[in-house]
PDB file of C-alpha atoms in Angstrom:
ATOM      1  CA  MET A  11       0.162   0.065   0.629  1.00  0.00           C
ATOM      2  CA  ILE A  12       3.391   1.989   0.818  1.00  0.00           C
ATOM      3  CA  ARG A  13       4.354   2.028  -2.842  1.00  0.00           C
ATOM      4  CA  LEU A  14       1.277   2.744  -4.503  1.00  0.00           C
ATOM      5  CA  ILE A  15       0.393   5.799  -2.398  1.00  0.00           C
ATOM      6  CA  LEU A  16       4.346   7.012  -3.154  1.00  0.00           C
ATOM      7  CA  VAL A  17       4.231   6.306  -7.001  1.00  0.00           C
ATOM      8  CA  ALA A  18       0.388   7.835  -7.207  1.00  0.00           C
ATOM      9  CA  GLY A  19       1.387  11.411  -5.115  1.00  0.00           C
ATOM     10  CA  PHE A  20       4.838  11.447  -7.129  1.00  0.00           C
ATOM     11  CA  VAL A  21       2.917  10.896 -10.614  1.00  0.00           C
ATOM     12  CA  ILE A  22       0.193  13.867  -9.053  1.00  0.00           C
ATOM     13  CA  LEU A  23       2.220  16.339  -7.848  1.00  0.00           C
ATOM     14  CA  PHE A  24       4.673  16.466 -10.837  1.00  0.00           C
ATOM     15  CA  LEU A  25       1.535  16.731 -13.721  1.00  0.00           C
ATOM     16  CA  ILE A  26       0.953  19.273 -11.163  1.00  0.00           C
ATOM     17  CA  LEU A  27       4.457  20.806 -10.764  1.00  0.00           C
ATOM     18  CA  SER A  28       5.152  20.970 -14.008  1.00  0.00           C
ATOM     19  CA  THR A  29       2.340  23.326 -15.133  1.00  0.00           C
ATOM     20  CA  PRO A  30       4.609  25.963 -15.680  1.00  0.00           C
ATOM     21  CA  ILE A  31       7.190  23.541 -17.686  1.00  0.00           C
ATOM     22  CA  MET A  32       4.435  22.741 -20.129  1.00  0.00           C
ATOM     23  CA  LEU A  33       3.791  26.933 -21.120  1.00  0.00           C
ATOM     24  CA  VAL A  34       8.155  27.370 -21.809  1.00  0.00           C
ATOM     25  CA  GLU A  35       7.694  23.434 -23.362  1.00  0.00           C
ATOM     26  CA  TRP A  36       5.130  25.172 -25.701  1.00  0.00           C
ATOM     27  CA  LEU A  37       6.891  28.706 -26.206  1.00  0.00           C
ATOM     28  CA  ILE A  38      10.070  26.803 -26.639  1.00  0.00           C
ATOM     29  CA  GLY A  39       8.123  24.449 -29.608  1.00  0.00           C
ATOM     30  CA  LYS A  40       6.977  27.553 -31.050  1.00  0.00           C
ATOM     31  CA  HIS A  41      10.623  27.587 -32.736  1.00  0.00           C
ATOM     32  CA  HIS A  42      13.825  24.868 -32.221  1.00  0.00           C
ATOM     33  CA  PRO A  43      10.730  22.009 -32.082  1.00  0.00           C
ATOM     34  CA  GLU A  44      14.281  19.933 -32.064  1.00  0.00           C
ATOM     35  CA  ILE A  45      14.815  21.044 -28.959  1.00  0.00           C
ATOM     36  CA  LYS A  46      11.013  20.792 -27.124  1.00  0.00           C
ATOM     37  CA  SER A  47      11.366  17.467 -28.063  1.00  0.00           C
ATOM     38  CA  ARG A  48      14.618  16.559 -26.196  1.00  0.00           C
ATOM     39  CA  SER A  49      13.321  18.360 -23.126  1.00  0.00           C
ATOM     40  CA  SER A  50      10.476  17.066 -23.438  1.00  0.00           C
ATOM     41  CA  LEU A  51      12.457  13.681 -23.388  1.00  0.00           C
ATOM     42  CA  ALA A  52      14.951  14.647 -20.578  1.00  0.00           C
ATOM     43  CA  ILE A  53      11.514  15.526 -18.171  1.00  0.00           C
ATOM     44  CA  VAL A  54       9.321  12.459 -18.787  1.00  0.00           C
ATOM     45  CA  ASN A  55      12.391  10.441 -18.270  1.00  0.00           C
ATOM     46  CA  TRP A  56      13.380  11.772 -14.916  1.00  0.00           C
ATOM     47  CA  ALA A  57       9.743  11.412 -13.874  1.00  0.00           C
ATOM     48  CA  PHE A  58       9.565   7.700 -15.202  1.00  0.00           C
ATOM     49  CA  ARG A  59      13.036   7.376 -12.841  1.00  0.00           C
ATOM     50  CA  GLY A  60      11.731   8.583 -10.257  1.00  0.00           C
ATOM     51  CA  VAL A  61       7.982   6.337  -9.941  1.00  0.00           C
ATOM     52  CA  ARG A  62      10.827   2.675 -11.262  1.00  0.00           C
ATOM     53  CA  PHE A  63      12.680   4.007  -7.989  1.00  0.00           C
ATOM     54  CA  LEU A  64       9.208   4.253  -5.787  1.00  0.00           C
ATOM     55  CA  SER A  65       7.795   1.324  -7.076  1.00  0.00           C
ATOM     56  CA  GLY A  66      11.357  -0.702  -5.528  1.00  0.00           C
ATOM     57  CA  THR A  67      11.063  -2.142  -9.903  1.00  0.00           C
ATOM     58  CA  LYS A  68      14.550  -3.693 -10.172  1.00  0.00           C
ATOM     59  CA  VAL A  69      14.933  -4.286 -13.943  1.00  0.00           C
ATOM     60  CA  GLU A  70      17.188  -6.352 -16.009  1.00  0.00           C
ATOM     61  CA  TYR A  71      17.739  -4.235 -19.644  1.00  0.00           C
ATOM     62  CA  ILE A  72      19.466  -6.714 -21.869  1.00  0.00           C
ATOM     63  CA  GLY A  73      20.639  -6.019 -25.755  1.00  0.00           C
ATOM     64  CA  GLU A  74      20.356  -2.668 -26.138  1.00  0.00           C
ATOM     65  CA  GLU A  75      23.179  -2.628 -28.388  1.00  0.00           C
ATOM     66  CA  ASN A  76      21.149  -3.461 -30.991  1.00  0.00           C
ATOM     67  CA  ILE A  77      19.351  -0.036 -30.901  1.00  0.00           C
ATOM     68  CA  PRO A  78      20.325   1.766 -34.124  1.00  0.00           C
ATOM     69  CA  THR A  79      21.436   4.924 -32.945  1.00  0.00           C
ATOM     70  CA  ASP A  80      21.421   6.439 -36.368  1.00  0.00           C
ATOM     71  CA  THR A  81      18.048   6.141 -37.432  1.00  0.00           C
ATOM     72  CA  PRO A  82      14.764   5.872 -35.932  1.00  0.00           C
ATOM     73  CA  VAL A  83      13.844   2.512 -35.482  1.00  0.00           C
ATOM     74  CA  LEU A  84      10.261   0.839 -34.584  1.00  0.00           C
ATOM     75  CA  TYR A  85       9.469  -1.010 -31.553  1.00  0.00           C
ATOM     76  CA  ILE A  86       7.759  -3.702 -31.475  1.00  0.00           C
ATOM     77  CA  GLY A  87       6.848  -5.566 -27.012  1.00  0.00           C
ATOM     78  CA  ASN A  88       4.560  -7.163 -26.292  1.00  0.00           C
ATOM     79  CA  HIS A  89       1.944  -5.314 -22.659  1.00  0.00           C
ATOM     80  CA  ARG A  90       1.219  -7.166 -19.744  1.00  0.00           C
ATOM     81  CA  SER A  91       1.819  -4.275 -17.650  1.00  0.00           C
ATOM     82  CA  PHE A  92       1.255   0.211 -17.215  1.00  0.00           C
ATOM     83  CA  PHE A  93       4.489   0.069 -16.176  1.00  0.00           C
ATOM     84  CA  ASP A  94       5.838  -1.466 -19.432  1.00  0.00           C
ATOM     85  CA  VAL A  95       5.825   1.964 -20.929  1.00  0.00           C
ATOM     86  CA  VAL A  96       7.478   3.740 -17.925  1.00  0.00           C
ATOM     87  CA  LEU A  97      10.284   0.937 -17.923  1.00  0.00           C
ATOM     88  CA  THR A  98      10.797   1.071 -21.285  1.00  0.00           C
ATOM     89  CA  TYR A  99      10.893   4.844 -22.545  1.00  0.00           C
ATOM     90  CA  ILE A 100      13.832   5.947 -20.083  1.00  0.00           C
ATOM     91  CA  ARG A 101      15.984   3.247 -21.886  1.00  0.00           C
ATOM     92  CA  VAL A 102      15.048   5.332 -25.891  1.00  0.00           C
ATOM     93  CA  PRO A 103      17.777   6.500 -27.364  1.00  0.00           C
ATOM     94  CA  ARG A 104      16.064   9.329 -28.799  1.00  0.00           C
ATOM     95  CA  PRO A 105      12.616  10.914 -28.724  1.00  0.00           C
ATOM     96  CA  THR A 106       9.842   8.371 -28.928  1.00  0.00           C
ATOM     97  CA  GLY A 107       6.567   8.136 -29.818  1.00  0.00           C
ATOM     98  CA  TYR A 108       3.985   5.513 -27.890  1.00  0.00           C
ATOM     99  CA  ILE A 109       0.363   4.966 -29.311  1.00  0.00           C
ATOM    100  CA  ALA A 110      -1.560   5.102 -27.248  1.00  0.00           C
ATOM    101  CA  LYS A 111      -5.573   3.775 -26.650  1.00  0.00           C
ATOM    102  CA  LYS A 112      -8.187   6.294 -27.127  1.00  0.00           C
ATOM    103  CA  SER A 113      -8.935   6.840 -23.375  1.00  0.00           C
ATOM    104  CA  MET A 114      -5.594   7.766 -23.566  1.00  0.00           C
ATOM    105  CA  GLU A 115      -6.435  11.342 -24.789  1.00  0.00           C
ATOM    106  CA  LYS A 116      -8.804  12.248 -22.283  1.00  0.00           C
ATOM    107  CA  ILE A 117      -6.460  12.696 -19.080  1.00  0.00           C
ATOM    108  CA  PRO A 118      -5.777  16.025 -18.125  1.00  0.00           C
ATOM    109  CA  LEU A 119      -2.502  17.552 -17.981  1.00  0.00           C
ATOM    110  CA  LEU A 120      -0.849  13.713 -18.657  1.00  0.00           C
ATOM    111  CA  ASN A 121      -1.800  13.965 -22.533  1.00  0.00           C
ATOM    112  CA  ILE A 122      -0.265  17.554 -23.193  1.00  0.00           C
ATOM    113  CA  TRP A 123       3.209  15.472 -21.910  1.00  0.00           C
ATOM    114  CA  MET A 124       1.749  12.803 -24.286  1.00  0.00           C
ATOM    115  CA  ARG A 125       1.909  15.061 -26.885  1.00  0.00           C
ATOM    116  CA  ASN A 126       4.529  16.515 -26.333  1.00  0.00           C
ATOM    117  CA  LEU A 127       6.119  13.485 -26.912  1.00  0.00           C
ATOM    118  CA  HIS A 128       5.127  12.383 -30.154  1.00  0.00           C
ATOM    119  CA  CYS A 129       2.712  10.039 -28.741  1.00  0.00           C
ATOM    120  CA  LEU A 130      -0.340   8.857 -30.946  1.00  0.00           C
ATOM    121  CA  PHE A 131      -3.707   7.955 -29.548  1.00  0.00           C
ATOM    122  CA  LEU A 132      -5.273   5.142 -31.661  1.00  0.00           C
ATOM    123  CA  ASP A 133      -9.260   4.696 -32.071  1.00  0.00           C
ATOM    124  CA  ARG A 134      -9.201   0.845 -32.267  1.00  0.00           C
ATOM    125  CA  GLU A 135     -13.016   0.973 -33.041  1.00  0.00           C
ATOM    126  CA  ASN A 136     -12.341   3.248 -36.421  1.00  0.00           C
ATOM    127  CA  ILE A 137     -10.683   1.546 -39.056  1.00  0.00           C
ATOM    128  CA  LYS A 138     -10.732   5.297 -40.730  1.00  0.00           C
ATOM    129  CA  ALA A 139      -9.722   6.326 -38.235  1.00  0.00           C
ATOM    130  CA  GLY A 140      -6.762   3.644 -36.536  1.00  0.00           C
ATOM    131  CA  MET A 141      -5.433   3.959 -40.596  1.00  0.00           C
ATOM    132  CA  GLN A 142      -4.796   7.750 -39.838  1.00  0.00           C
ATOM    133  CA  THR A 143      -2.806   7.430 -36.896  1.00  0.00           C
ATOM    134  CA  ILE A 144      -0.697   5.034 -38.732  1.00  0.00           C
ATOM    135  CA  LEU A 145       0.001   7.887 -41.098  1.00  0.00           C
ATOM    136  CA  ALA A 146       0.920   9.961 -38.407  1.00  0.00           C
ATOM    137  CA  ALA A 147       3.388   7.183 -37.194  1.00  0.00           C
ATOM    138  CA  ILE A 148       5.304   6.688 -40.431  1.00  0.00           C
ATOM    139  CA  ASP A 149       5.371  10.826 -40.456  1.00  0.00           C
ATOM    140  CA  LEU A 150       7.271  11.246 -37.506  1.00  0.00           C
ATOM    141  CA  MET A 151       9.380   8.427 -38.655  1.00  0.00           C
ATOM    142  CA  LYS A 152       9.733   9.461 -41.600  1.00  0.00           C
ATOM    143  CA  ASN A 153      10.630  12.767 -39.805  1.00  0.00           C
ATOM    144  CA  GLY A 154      13.449  11.521 -37.072  1.00  0.00           C
ATOM    145  CA  LYS A 155      11.308  10.241 -34.467  1.00  0.00           C
ATOM    146  CA  SER A 156      11.376   6.221 -33.027  1.00  0.00           C
ATOM    147  CA  ILE A 157       7.649   5.129 -32.545  1.00  0.00           C
ATOM    148  CA  CYS A 158       6.587   2.132 -30.109  1.00  0.00           C
ATOM    149  CA  ILE A 159       3.595  -0.240 -30.447  1.00  0.00           C
ATOM    150  CA  PHE A 160       1.998  -2.882 -28.549  1.00  0.00           C
ATOM    151  CA  PRO A 161       0.583  -4.991 -31.951  1.00  0.00           C
ATOM    152  CA  GLU A 162      -1.084  -7.382 -29.412  1.00  0.00           C
ATOM    153  CA  GLY A 163      -3.385  -4.391 -29.367  1.00  0.00           C
ATOM    154  CA  THR A 164      -4.024  -4.625 -25.071  1.00  0.00           C
ATOM    155  CA  ARG A 165      -2.924  -6.167 -22.379  1.00  0.00           C
ATOM    156  CA  ASN A 166      -2.438  -9.228 -22.326  1.00  0.00           C
ATOM    157  CA  LYS A 167      -3.876 -11.056 -19.069  1.00  0.00           C
ATOM    158  CA  GLU A 168      -2.701 -14.630 -19.520  1.00  0.00           C
ATOM    159  CA  GLU A 169       0.803 -15.375 -18.682  1.00  0.00           C
ATOM    160  CA  GLY A 170       2.766 -16.798 -20.241  1.00  0.00           C
ATOM    161  CA  SER A 171       1.268 -16.581 -23.968  1.00  0.00           C
ATOM    162  CA  LEU A 172       1.280 -13.446 -27.053  1.00  0.00           C
ATOM    163  CA  LEU A 173      -2.356 -12.428 -28.110  1.00  0.00           C
ATOM    164  CA  PRO A 174      -1.864 -12.121 -31.901  1.00  0.00           C
ATOM    165  CA  PHE A 175       0.415  -9.723 -34.094  1.00  0.00           C
ATOM    166  CA  HIS A 176      -1.831  -7.221 -35.515  1.00  0.00           C
ATOM    167  CA  GLU A 177      -0.414  -7.017 -38.837  1.00  0.00           C
ATOM    168  CA  GLY A 178      -1.128  -3.598 -39.294  1.00  0.00           C
ATOM    169  CA  SER A 179       1.417  -1.992 -36.674  1.00  0.00           C
ATOM    170  CA  PHE A 180       4.125  -3.781 -39.332  1.00  0.00           C
ATOM    171  CA  LYS A 181       2.732  -1.209 -41.970  1.00  0.00           C
ATOM    172  CA  ILE A 182       4.870   1.545 -40.019  1.00  0.00           C
ATOM    173  CA  ALA A 183       7.772   0.091 -40.620  1.00  0.00           C
ATOM    174  CA  ALA A 184       7.597  -0.448 -44.143  1.00  0.00           C
ATOM    175  CA  LYS A 185       6.717   2.384 -45.132  1.00  0.00           C
ATOM    176  CA  ALA A 186       8.736   4.526 -43.718  1.00  0.00           C
ATOM    177  CA  ASP A 187      11.889   1.986 -43.892  1.00  0.00           C
ATOM    178  CA  CYS A 188      12.959   1.943 -40.711  1.00  0.00           C
ATOM    179  CA  PRO A 189      13.769  -1.280 -39.223  1.00  0.00           C
ATOM    180  CA  ILE A 190      12.267  -3.012 -36.246  1.00  0.00           C
ATOM    181  CA  VAL A 191      13.640  -3.680 -32.837  1.00  0.00           C
ATOM    182  CA  PRO A 192      11.741  -6.432 -31.205  1.00  0.00           C
ATOM    183  CA  MET A 193      11.442  -5.868 -27.192  1.00  0.00           C
ATOM    184  CA  THR A 194      10.370  -8.666 -24.492  1.00  0.00           C
ATOM    185  CA  ILE A 195       9.760  -7.699 -21.412  1.00  0.00           C
ATOM    186  CA  ASN A 196       9.034 -10.127 -18.332  1.00  0.00           C
ATOM    187  CA  ASN A 197       7.403  -9.887 -15.650  1.00  0.00           C
ATOM    188  CA  SER A 198       6.495  -6.440 -15.424  1.00  0.00           C
ATOM    189  CA  ALA A 199       2.406  -6.994 -14.248  1.00  0.00           C
ATOM    190  CA  ALA A 200       4.568  -8.275 -10.902  1.00  0.00           C
ATOM    191  CA  VAL A 201       4.766  -4.893 -10.560  1.00  0.00           C
ATOM    192  CA  PHE A 202       1.269  -3.985 -10.413  1.00  0.00           C
ATOM    193  CA  GLU A 203      -1.348  -5.589 -12.230  1.00  0.00           C
ATOM    194  CA  ASN A 204      -1.037  -9.089 -10.558  1.00  0.00           C
ATOM    195  CA  GLN A 205      -2.046  -7.663  -7.494  1.00  0.00           C
ATOM    196  CA  PHE A 206      -3.981  -5.257  -8.196  1.00  0.00           C
ATOM    197  CA  PRO A 207      -4.443  -1.902  -6.770  1.00  0.00           C
ATOM    198  CA  TRP A 208      -1.315  -2.959  -4.573  1.00  0.00           C
ATOM    199  CA  ILE A 209       2.387  -1.987  -6.574  1.00  0.00           C
ATOM    200  CA  ARG A 210       5.165  -4.524  -4.895  1.00  0.00           C
ATOM    201  CA  LYS A 211       9.112  -4.855  -5.453  1.00  0.00           C
ATOM    202  CA  ALA A 212       9.320  -6.932  -8.902  1.00  0.00           C
ATOM    203  CA  HIS A 213      12.609  -8.212 -11.074  1.00  0.00           C
ATOM    204  CA  VAL A 214      11.588  -7.026 -14.966  1.00  0.00           C
ATOM    205  CA  ILE A 215      13.512  -8.292 -17.866  1.00  0.00           C
ATOM    206  CA  ILE A 216      13.332  -6.431 -21.267  1.00  0.00           C
ATOM    207  CA  GLU A 217      15.535  -7.582 -23.981  1.00  0.00           C
ATOM    208  CA  TYR A 218      16.451  -5.987 -27.228  1.00  0.00           C
ATOM    209  CA  GLY A 219      16.156  -8.364 -30.139  1.00  0.00           C
ATOM    210  CA  LYS A 220      19.573  -7.998 -33.547  1.00  0.00           C
ATOM    211  CA  PRO A 221      17.650  -4.921 -35.615  1.00  0.00           C
ATOM    212  CA  ILE A 222      15.068  -5.881 -38.491  1.00  0.00           C
ATOM    213  CA  TYR A 223      14.894  -4.782 -41.977  1.00  0.00           C
ATOM    214  CA  ILE A 224      11.796  -5.007 -43.534  1.00  0.00           C
ATOM    215  CA  LYS A 225      13.712  -5.518 -46.892  1.00  0.00           C
ATOM    216  CA  GLU A 226      16.070  -8.097 -45.744  1.00  0.00           C
ATOM    217  CA  LEU A 227      13.671 -10.626 -45.434  1.00  0.00           C
ATOM    218  CA  PRO A 228      12.095 -13.593 -47.282  1.00  0.00           C
ATOM    219  CA  LYS A 229       9.610 -12.215 -49.216  1.00  0.00           C
ATOM    220  CA  GLU A 230       7.360 -14.759 -47.935  1.00  0.00           C
ATOM    221  CA  GLN A 231       8.244 -13.883 -43.984  1.00  0.00           C
ATOM    222  CA  GLN A 232       7.837 -10.278 -46.150  1.00  0.00           C
ATOM    223  CA  LYS A 233       4.192 -10.786 -46.401  1.00  0.00           C
ATOM    224  CA  LYS A 234       3.548 -12.633 -42.791  1.00  0.00           C
ATOM    225  CA  LEU A 235       5.505 -10.603 -39.940  1.00  0.00           C
ATOM    226  CA  ALA A 236       2.792 -10.409 -37.198  1.00  0.00           C
ATOM    227  CA  PRO A 237       3.631 -14.336 -36.707  1.00  0.00           C
ATOM    228  CA  TYR A 238       7.230 -14.538 -37.847  1.00  0.00           C
ATOM    229  CA  MET A 239       7.774 -11.288 -35.433  1.00  0.00           C
ATOM    230  CA  GLN A 240       5.600 -12.539 -32.516  1.00  0.00           C
ATOM    231  CA  ASN A 241       7.599 -15.989 -33.450  1.00  0.00           C
ATOM    232  CA  ILE A 242      11.154 -13.544 -31.908  1.00  0.00           C
ATOM    233  CA  ILE A 243       9.726 -12.569 -29.340  1.00  0.00           C
ATOM    234  CA  LEU A 244       7.600 -14.989 -27.909  1.00  0.00           C
ATOM    235  CA  GLU A 245      11.353 -16.816 -27.668  1.00  0.00           C
ATOM    236  CA  THR A 246      12.870 -14.189 -25.601  1.00  0.00           C
ATOM    237  CA  TYR A 247      10.209 -14.462 -23.604  1.00  0.00           C
ATOM    238  CA  ASN A 248      10.320 -18.161 -22.770  1.00  0.00           C
ATOM    239  CA  LYS A 249      14.276 -18.002 -23.070  1.00  0.00           C
ATOM    240  CA  ASN A 250      13.833 -15.344 -19.554  1.00  0.00           C
ATOM    241  CA  GLN A 251      10.958 -16.718 -18.007  1.00  0.00           C
ATOM    242  CA  GLU A 252      13.617 -19.295 -16.035  1.00  0.00           C
ATOM    243  CA  TRP A 253      15.479 -16.407 -15.067  1.00  0.00           C
ATOM    244  CA  ILE A 254      12.723 -14.601 -13.151  1.00  0.00           C
TER     245      ILE A 254
END
């Protein structure tokens, strides 16, 4: 209970006290959008590190050397917890937009920081709006921003398995001609979801696979990227599960 109070209090105070910073960021963005992107990244990284510390979560990051630093990438990961964003965002080497569900856009103050970080809001019930979100993500990547998406489409509530990956997620990398970085997350639900609503200390493993360039794959695999990527992440997940 204490960890929940500490984390919730920290997040609420950050959102309230950072309101003047939002104004400064807005002013910077009018003339220097790249500086705004970098400064917003640094500020939110600091806040997320605070959340990780207060939650008592120990994270083992593997394979970070596989993340290209000279080009935007599409991160593809499995999704079990709200903490997946917190624990992965603090390691991104460049401004990175996460694709979130549409309802997140309604959360006051948080939605401003998410927009500052190039996050996009996906309406899963509206195909036309969903396509517009994909096109916006492609445009961001062509302008040097990385994108992270969880192709299961929602948080998977069953440990040890993955929901089917949506093929549309991979159109972003194909159209932007950028590499895909598999991102496998083990045990993140142990922080919060497994004993909701309490937060407990947990050991989480996050492994980044080698970048995958779609054009270098055989034609057959290019047509079936979703199951191909899902298999890579599932194999890594099973490998790392024994170390939890």
